[in-house]
């Protein structure tokens, strides 16, 4: 499932901001996002490298055997689910309908946007 993001509205950027990541696995900063168990990594990574980091995250943070929490899950079944994108991270803005209890939001951005950050993610 592709990540659905909105483009930043002009003038709403809040300066350079990258949220704290929960962990670093295999040199890749990783955290969760959204309500549905998505996992993201800062930077663009190969699907296999990202999946290794995501599985390590699932084992250490969720106590799961892997991202699928299924010992029979096959790597090949997950590689096509991993995507890359460019985003701008921002703080919640209730005027945009954001939940103010969330620590951050991200909006899709063009790679040449001055605050764009490359991410690799999976919507688990």
PDB file of C-alpha atoms in Angstrom:
ATOM      1  CA  UNK A   1       0.000   0.000   0.000  1.00  0.00           C
ATOM      2  CA  UNK A   2       1.522   3.369  -0.970  1.00  0.00           C
ATOM      3  CA  UNK A   3       2.015   6.082   1.595  1.00  0.00           C
ATOM      4  CA  UNK A   4      -0.559   8.851   1.229  1.00  0.00           C
ATOM      5  CA  UNK A   5       0.792  12.275   2.057  1.00  0.00           C
ATOM      6  CA  UNK A   6      -0.237  15.807   1.274  1.00  0.00           C
ATOM      7  CA  UNK A   7       2.101  18.410  -0.158  1.00  0.00           C
ATOM      8  CA  UNK A   8       3.142  21.176   2.229  1.00  0.00           C
ATOM      9  CA  UNK A   9       1.049  24.280   1.905  1.00  0.00           C
ATOM     10  CA  UNK A  10       3.066  27.394   1.024  1.00  0.00           C
ATOM     11  CA  UNK A  11       4.234  29.182   4.134  1.00  0.00           C
ATOM     12  CA  UNK A  12       3.511  26.274   6.491  1.00  0.00           C
ATOM     13  CA  UNK A  13       7.026  24.904   6.659  1.00  0.00           C
ATOM     14  CA  UNK A  14       8.352  25.243  10.188  1.00  0.00           C
ATOM     15  CA  UNK A  15      12.066  25.228   9.502  1.00  0.00           C
ATOM     16  CA  UNK A  16      14.349  22.235   9.249  1.00  0.00           C
ATOM     17  CA  UNK A  17      13.043  19.490  11.508  1.00  0.00           C
ATOM     18  CA  UNK A  18      13.730  15.792  11.694  1.00  0.00           C
ATOM     19  CA  UNK A  19      11.910  13.827  14.391  1.00  0.00           C
ATOM     20  CA  UNK A  20      13.799  11.688  16.855  1.00  0.00           C
ATOM     21  CA  UNK A  21      14.017   8.102  15.723  1.00  0.00           C
ATOM     22  CA  UNK A  22      13.301   5.268  18.155  1.00  0.00           C
ATOM     23  CA  UNK A  23      16.364   3.206  17.286  1.00  0.00           C
ATOM     24  CA  UNK A  24      19.256   2.644  14.931  1.00  0.00           C
ATOM     25  CA  UNK A  25      19.524  -0.815  13.377  1.00  0.00           C
ATOM     26  CA  UNK A  26      22.396  -1.708  11.049  1.00  0.00           C
ATOM     27  CA  UNK A  27      23.284   1.980  10.926  1.00  0.00           C
ATOM     28  CA  UNK A  28      19.764   3.013   9.842  1.00  0.00           C
ATOM     29  CA  UNK A  29      17.626   5.350  12.029  1.00  0.00           C
ATOM     30  CA  UNK A  30      14.139   3.785  12.355  1.00  0.00           C
ATOM     31  CA  UNK A  31      10.768   4.695  13.891  1.00  0.00           C
ATOM     32  CA  UNK A  32       7.056   4.017  13.432  1.00  0.00           C
ATOM     33  CA  UNK A  33       4.505   6.359  11.890  1.00  0.00           C
ATOM     34  CA  UNK A  34       0.737   6.580  11.630  1.00  0.00           C
ATOM     35  CA  UNK A  35      -1.938   4.475  13.285  1.00  0.00           C
ATOM     36  CA  UNK A  36      -1.433   1.352  11.196  1.00  0.00           C
ATOM     37  CA  UNK A  37       2.056   0.213  12.130  1.00  0.00           C
ATOM     38  CA  UNK A  38       4.046   1.849   9.370  1.00  0.00           C
ATOM     39  CA  UNK A  39       7.811   1.843   9.824  1.00  0.00           C
ATOM     40  CA  UNK A  40      10.180   4.364   8.293  1.00  0.00           C
ATOM     41  CA  UNK A  41      13.898   4.845   8.027  1.00  0.00           C
ATOM     42  CA  UNK A  42      15.728   8.081   7.399  1.00  0.00           C
ATOM     43  CA  UNK A  43      17.521   7.959   4.064  1.00  0.00           C
ATOM     44  CA  UNK A  44      17.001   5.959   0.907  1.00  0.00           C
ATOM     45  CA  UNK A  45      18.064   2.335   1.354  1.00  0.00           C
ATOM     46  CA  UNK A  46      17.857  -0.831  -0.701  1.00  0.00           C
ATOM     47  CA  UNK A  47      14.746  -2.862   0.099  1.00  0.00           C
ATOM     48  CA  UNK A  48      16.795  -5.702   1.607  1.00  0.00           C
ATOM     49  CA  UNK A  49      18.793  -3.379   3.876  1.00  0.00           C
ATOM     50  CA  UNK A  50      15.635  -1.532   4.956  1.00  0.00           C
ATOM     51  CA  UNK A  51      13.797  -4.790   5.652  1.00  0.00           C
ATOM     52  CA  UNK A  52      16.666  -5.971   7.844  1.00  0.00           C
ATOM     53  CA  UNK A  53      16.443  -2.754   9.872  1.00  0.00           C
ATOM     54  CA  UNK A  54      12.633  -2.950  10.040  1.00  0.00           C
ATOM     55  CA  UNK A  55      12.740  -6.583  11.221  1.00  0.00           C
ATOM     56  CA  UNK A  56      15.321  -5.726  13.874  1.00  0.00           C
ATOM     57  CA  UNK A  57      13.068  -2.874  14.996  1.00  0.00           C
ATOM     58  CA  UNK A  58      10.073  -5.232  15.212  1.00  0.00           C
ATOM     59  CA  UNK A  59      12.063  -7.709  17.302  1.00  0.00           C
ATOM     60  CA  UNK A  60      13.455  -5.151  19.753  1.00  0.00           C
ATOM     61  CA  UNK A  61      10.542  -2.696  20.064  1.00  0.00           C
ATOM     62  CA  UNK A  62       7.489  -4.904  19.541  1.00  0.00           C
ATOM     63  CA  UNK A  63       8.844  -8.264  20.708  1.00  0.00           C
ATOM     64  CA  UNK A  64       7.755  -9.719  17.374  1.00  0.00           C
ATOM     65  CA  UNK A  65       9.690 -12.398  15.494  1.00  0.00           C
ATOM     66  CA  UNK A  66       9.877 -10.024  12.498  1.00  0.00           C
ATOM     67  CA  UNK A  67       7.847  -7.257  10.870  1.00  0.00           C
ATOM     68  CA  UNK A  68       5.045  -9.709  10.072  1.00  0.00           C
ATOM     69  CA  UNK A  69       5.385 -11.445  13.467  1.00  0.00           C
ATOM     70  CA  UNK A  70       5.360 -14.652  11.440  1.00  0.00           C
ATOM     71  CA  UNK A  71       8.330 -17.030  11.524  1.00  0.00           C
ATOM     72  CA  UNK A  72       7.193 -18.435   8.172  1.00  0.00           C
ATOM     73  CA  UNK A  73       7.232 -15.011   6.454  1.00  0.00           C
ATOM     74  CA  UNK A  74       9.527 -14.898   3.433  1.00  0.00           C
ATOM     75  CA  UNK A  75      11.806 -11.981   2.657  1.00  0.00           C
ATOM     76  CA  UNK A  76      10.776 -11.987  -1.000  1.00  0.00           C
ATOM     77  CA  UNK A  77       7.146 -11.402  -0.025  1.00  0.00           C
ATOM     78  CA  UNK A  78       8.053  -8.108   1.681  1.00  0.00           C
ATOM     79  CA  UNK A  79      10.658  -6.510  -0.575  1.00  0.00           C
ATOM     80  CA  UNK A  80       8.112  -5.140  -3.065  1.00  0.00           C
ATOM     81  CA  UNK A  81       6.249  -3.429  -0.210  1.00  0.00           C
ATOM     82  CA  UNK A  82       9.178  -1.167   0.657  1.00  0.00           C
ATOM     83  CA  UNK A  83       9.031   2.324  -0.853  1.00  0.00           C
ATOM     84  CA  UNK A  84      11.169   5.458  -0.889  1.00  0.00           C
ATOM     85  CA  UNK A  85      10.009   9.070  -0.888  1.00  0.00           C
ATOM     86  CA  UNK A  86      10.975  12.619   0.032  1.00  0.00           C
ATOM     87  CA  UNK A  87       9.097  14.322   2.864  1.00  0.00           C
ATOM     88  CA  UNK A  88       9.053  17.464   4.978  1.00  0.00           C
ATOM     89  CA  UNK A  89       8.534  16.771   8.668  1.00  0.00           C
ATOM     90  CA  UNK A  90       6.477  19.249  10.661  1.00  0.00           C
ATOM     91  CA  UNK A  91       4.829  19.735  14.017  1.00  0.00           C
ATOM     92  CA  UNK A  92       1.043  19.246  14.336  1.00  0.00           C
ATOM     93  CA  UNK A  93      -1.072  22.119  13.080  1.00  0.00           C
ATOM     94  CA  UNK A  94      -4.644  21.943  14.427  1.00  0.00           C
ATOM     95  CA  UNK A  95      -5.697  24.465  11.748  1.00  0.00           C
ATOM     96  CA  UNK A  96      -4.957  21.728   9.190  1.00  0.00           C
ATOM     97  CA  UNK A  97      -6.952  19.176  11.165  1.00  0.00           C
ATOM     98  CA  UNK A  98      -3.874  17.544  12.699  1.00  0.00           C
ATOM     99  CA  UNK A  99      -4.200  15.724  16.003  1.00  0.00           C
ATOM    100  CA  UNK A 100      -2.240  17.976  18.404  1.00  0.00           C
ATOM    101  CA  UNK A 101      -1.238  14.987  20.550  1.00  0.00           C
ATOM    102  CA  UNK A 102       0.964  13.585  17.773  1.00  0.00           C
ATOM    103  CA  UNK A 103       4.611  14.584  17.913  1.00  0.00           C
ATOM    104  CA  UNK A 104       5.032  15.159  14.173  1.00  0.00           C
ATOM    105  CA  UNK A 105       3.541  14.825  10.717  1.00  0.00           C
ATOM    106  CA  UNK A 106       5.166  14.439   7.327  1.00  0.00           C
ATOM    107  CA  UNK A 107       4.151  15.791   3.964  1.00  0.00           C
ATOM    108  CA  UNK A 108       5.292  14.605   0.552  1.00  0.00           C
ATOM    109  CA  UNK A 109       7.917  16.892  -0.964  1.00  0.00           C
ATOM    110  CA  UNK A 110       9.858  17.218  -4.187  1.00  0.00           C
ATOM    111  CA  UNK A 111      13.523  16.182  -3.860  1.00  0.00           C
ATOM    112  CA  UNK A 112      14.667  19.747  -4.530  1.00  0.00           C
ATOM    113  CA  UNK A 113      12.568  21.208  -1.676  1.00  0.00           C
ATOM    114  CA  UNK A 114      15.033  22.865   0.743  1.00  0.00           C
ATOM    115  CA  UNK A 115      13.648  20.914   3.730  1.00  0.00           C
ATOM    116  CA  UNK A 116      13.074  17.592   1.954  1.00  0.00           C
ATOM    117  CA  UNK A 117      14.301  14.506   3.790  1.00  0.00           C
ATOM    118  CA  UNK A 118      14.698  11.138   2.055  1.00  0.00           C
ATOM    119  CA  UNK A 119      12.871   8.236   3.709  1.00  0.00           C
ATOM    120  CA  UNK A 120      12.393   4.525   3.118  1.00  0.00           C
ATOM    121  CA  UNK A 121       9.183   3.061   4.519  1.00  0.00           C
ATOM    122  CA  UNK A 122       6.733   0.212   4.661  1.00  0.00           C
ATOM    123  CA  UNK A 123       3.068   0.329   5.594  1.00  0.00           C
ATOM    124  CA  UNK A 124       2.886  -2.891   7.602  1.00  0.00           C
TER     125      UNK A 124
END
